Short mmCIF file of C-alpha atoms in Angstrom, two decimals:
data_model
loop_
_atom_site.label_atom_id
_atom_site.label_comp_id
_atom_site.label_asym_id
_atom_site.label_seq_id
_atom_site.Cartn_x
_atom_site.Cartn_y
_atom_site.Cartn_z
CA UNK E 180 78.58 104.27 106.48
CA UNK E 181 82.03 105.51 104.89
CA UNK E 182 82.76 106.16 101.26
CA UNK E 183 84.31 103.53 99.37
CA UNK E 184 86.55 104.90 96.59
CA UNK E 185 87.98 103.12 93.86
CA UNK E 186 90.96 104.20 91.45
CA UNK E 187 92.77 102.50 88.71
CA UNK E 188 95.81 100.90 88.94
CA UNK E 189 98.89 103.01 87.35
CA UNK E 190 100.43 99.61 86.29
CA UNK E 191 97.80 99.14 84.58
CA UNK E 192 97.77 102.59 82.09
CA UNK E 193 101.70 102.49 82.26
CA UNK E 194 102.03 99.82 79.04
CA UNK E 195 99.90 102.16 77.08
CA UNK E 196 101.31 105.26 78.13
CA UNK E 197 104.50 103.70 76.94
CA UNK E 198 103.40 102.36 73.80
CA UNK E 199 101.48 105.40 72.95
CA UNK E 200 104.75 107.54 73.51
CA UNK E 201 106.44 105.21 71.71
CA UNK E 202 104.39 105.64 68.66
CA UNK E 203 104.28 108.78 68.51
CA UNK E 204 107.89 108.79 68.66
CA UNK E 205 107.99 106.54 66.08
CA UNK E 206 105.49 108.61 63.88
CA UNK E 207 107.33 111.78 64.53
CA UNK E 208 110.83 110.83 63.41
CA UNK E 209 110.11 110.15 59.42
CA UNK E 210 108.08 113.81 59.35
CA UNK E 211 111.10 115.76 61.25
CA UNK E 212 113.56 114.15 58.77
CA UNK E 213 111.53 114.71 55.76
CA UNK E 214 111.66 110.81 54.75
CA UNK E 215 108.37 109.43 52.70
CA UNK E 216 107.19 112.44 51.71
CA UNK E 217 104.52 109.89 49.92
CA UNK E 218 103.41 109.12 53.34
CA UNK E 219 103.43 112.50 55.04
CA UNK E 220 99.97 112.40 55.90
CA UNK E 221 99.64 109.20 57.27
CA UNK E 222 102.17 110.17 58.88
CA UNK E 223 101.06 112.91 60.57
CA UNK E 224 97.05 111.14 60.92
CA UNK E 225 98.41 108.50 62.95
CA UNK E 226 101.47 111.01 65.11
CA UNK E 227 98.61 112.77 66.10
CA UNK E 228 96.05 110.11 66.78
CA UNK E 229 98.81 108.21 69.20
CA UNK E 230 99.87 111.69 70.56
CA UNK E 231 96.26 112.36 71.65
CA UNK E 232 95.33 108.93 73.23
CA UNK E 233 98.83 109.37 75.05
CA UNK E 234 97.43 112.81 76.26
CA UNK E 235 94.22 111.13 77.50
CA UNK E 236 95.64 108.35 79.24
CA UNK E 237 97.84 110.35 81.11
CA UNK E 238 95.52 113.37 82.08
CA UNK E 239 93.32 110.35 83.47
CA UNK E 240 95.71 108.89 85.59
CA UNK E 241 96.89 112.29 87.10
CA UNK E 242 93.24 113.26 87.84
CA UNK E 243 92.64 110.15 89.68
CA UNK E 244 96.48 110.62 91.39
CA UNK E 245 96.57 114.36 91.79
CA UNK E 246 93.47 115.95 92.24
CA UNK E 247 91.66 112.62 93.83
CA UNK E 248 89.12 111.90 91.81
CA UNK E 249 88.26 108.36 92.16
CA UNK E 250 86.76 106.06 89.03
CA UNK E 251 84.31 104.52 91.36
CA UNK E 252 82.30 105.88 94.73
CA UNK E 253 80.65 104.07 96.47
CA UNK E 254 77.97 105.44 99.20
CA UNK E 255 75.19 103.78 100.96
CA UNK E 256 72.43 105.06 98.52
CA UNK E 257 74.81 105.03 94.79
CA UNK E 258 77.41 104.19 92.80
CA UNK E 259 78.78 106.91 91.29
CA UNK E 260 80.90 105.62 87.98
CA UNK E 261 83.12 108.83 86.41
CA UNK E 262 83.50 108.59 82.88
CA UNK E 263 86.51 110.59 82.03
#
């Protein structure tokens, strides 16, 4: 028996790729300008929060894209489930 491999859909991670980017975007703008200074660390807490789970989601779907590594294998004796 084969190997059965299983990958995520991209069109599935691309709406929070996007929104990520977009927050962090979003997040970004009012610490480059130097508007609410009040807020600056909120600010930058929540730029670098989005920033990272943008990172994340996009290293996974390139390591399941480029280098092949598939979320799911399935063999005759396991199923091997990567947690990335």
């Amino acid at each position: 028996m084969e190997e059965i491999k299983l990958y995520h859909k991209v069109w599935t991670f691309l709406p929070v790729l996007l929104i990520q980017l977009a927050l962090t975007i979003v997040f970004l703008i009012p610490i480059t300008q130097g508007k609410n200074a009040s807020f600056w660390i909120w600010n930058w807490s929540l730029m670098l929060f989005s920033g990272l789970v943008f990172l994340w989601e996009l290293y996974v779907v390139l390591r399941e894209r480029v280098w092949h590594k598939p979320f799911i294998t399935i063999t005759e004796d396991k199923v091997i489930v990567t947690i990335t």
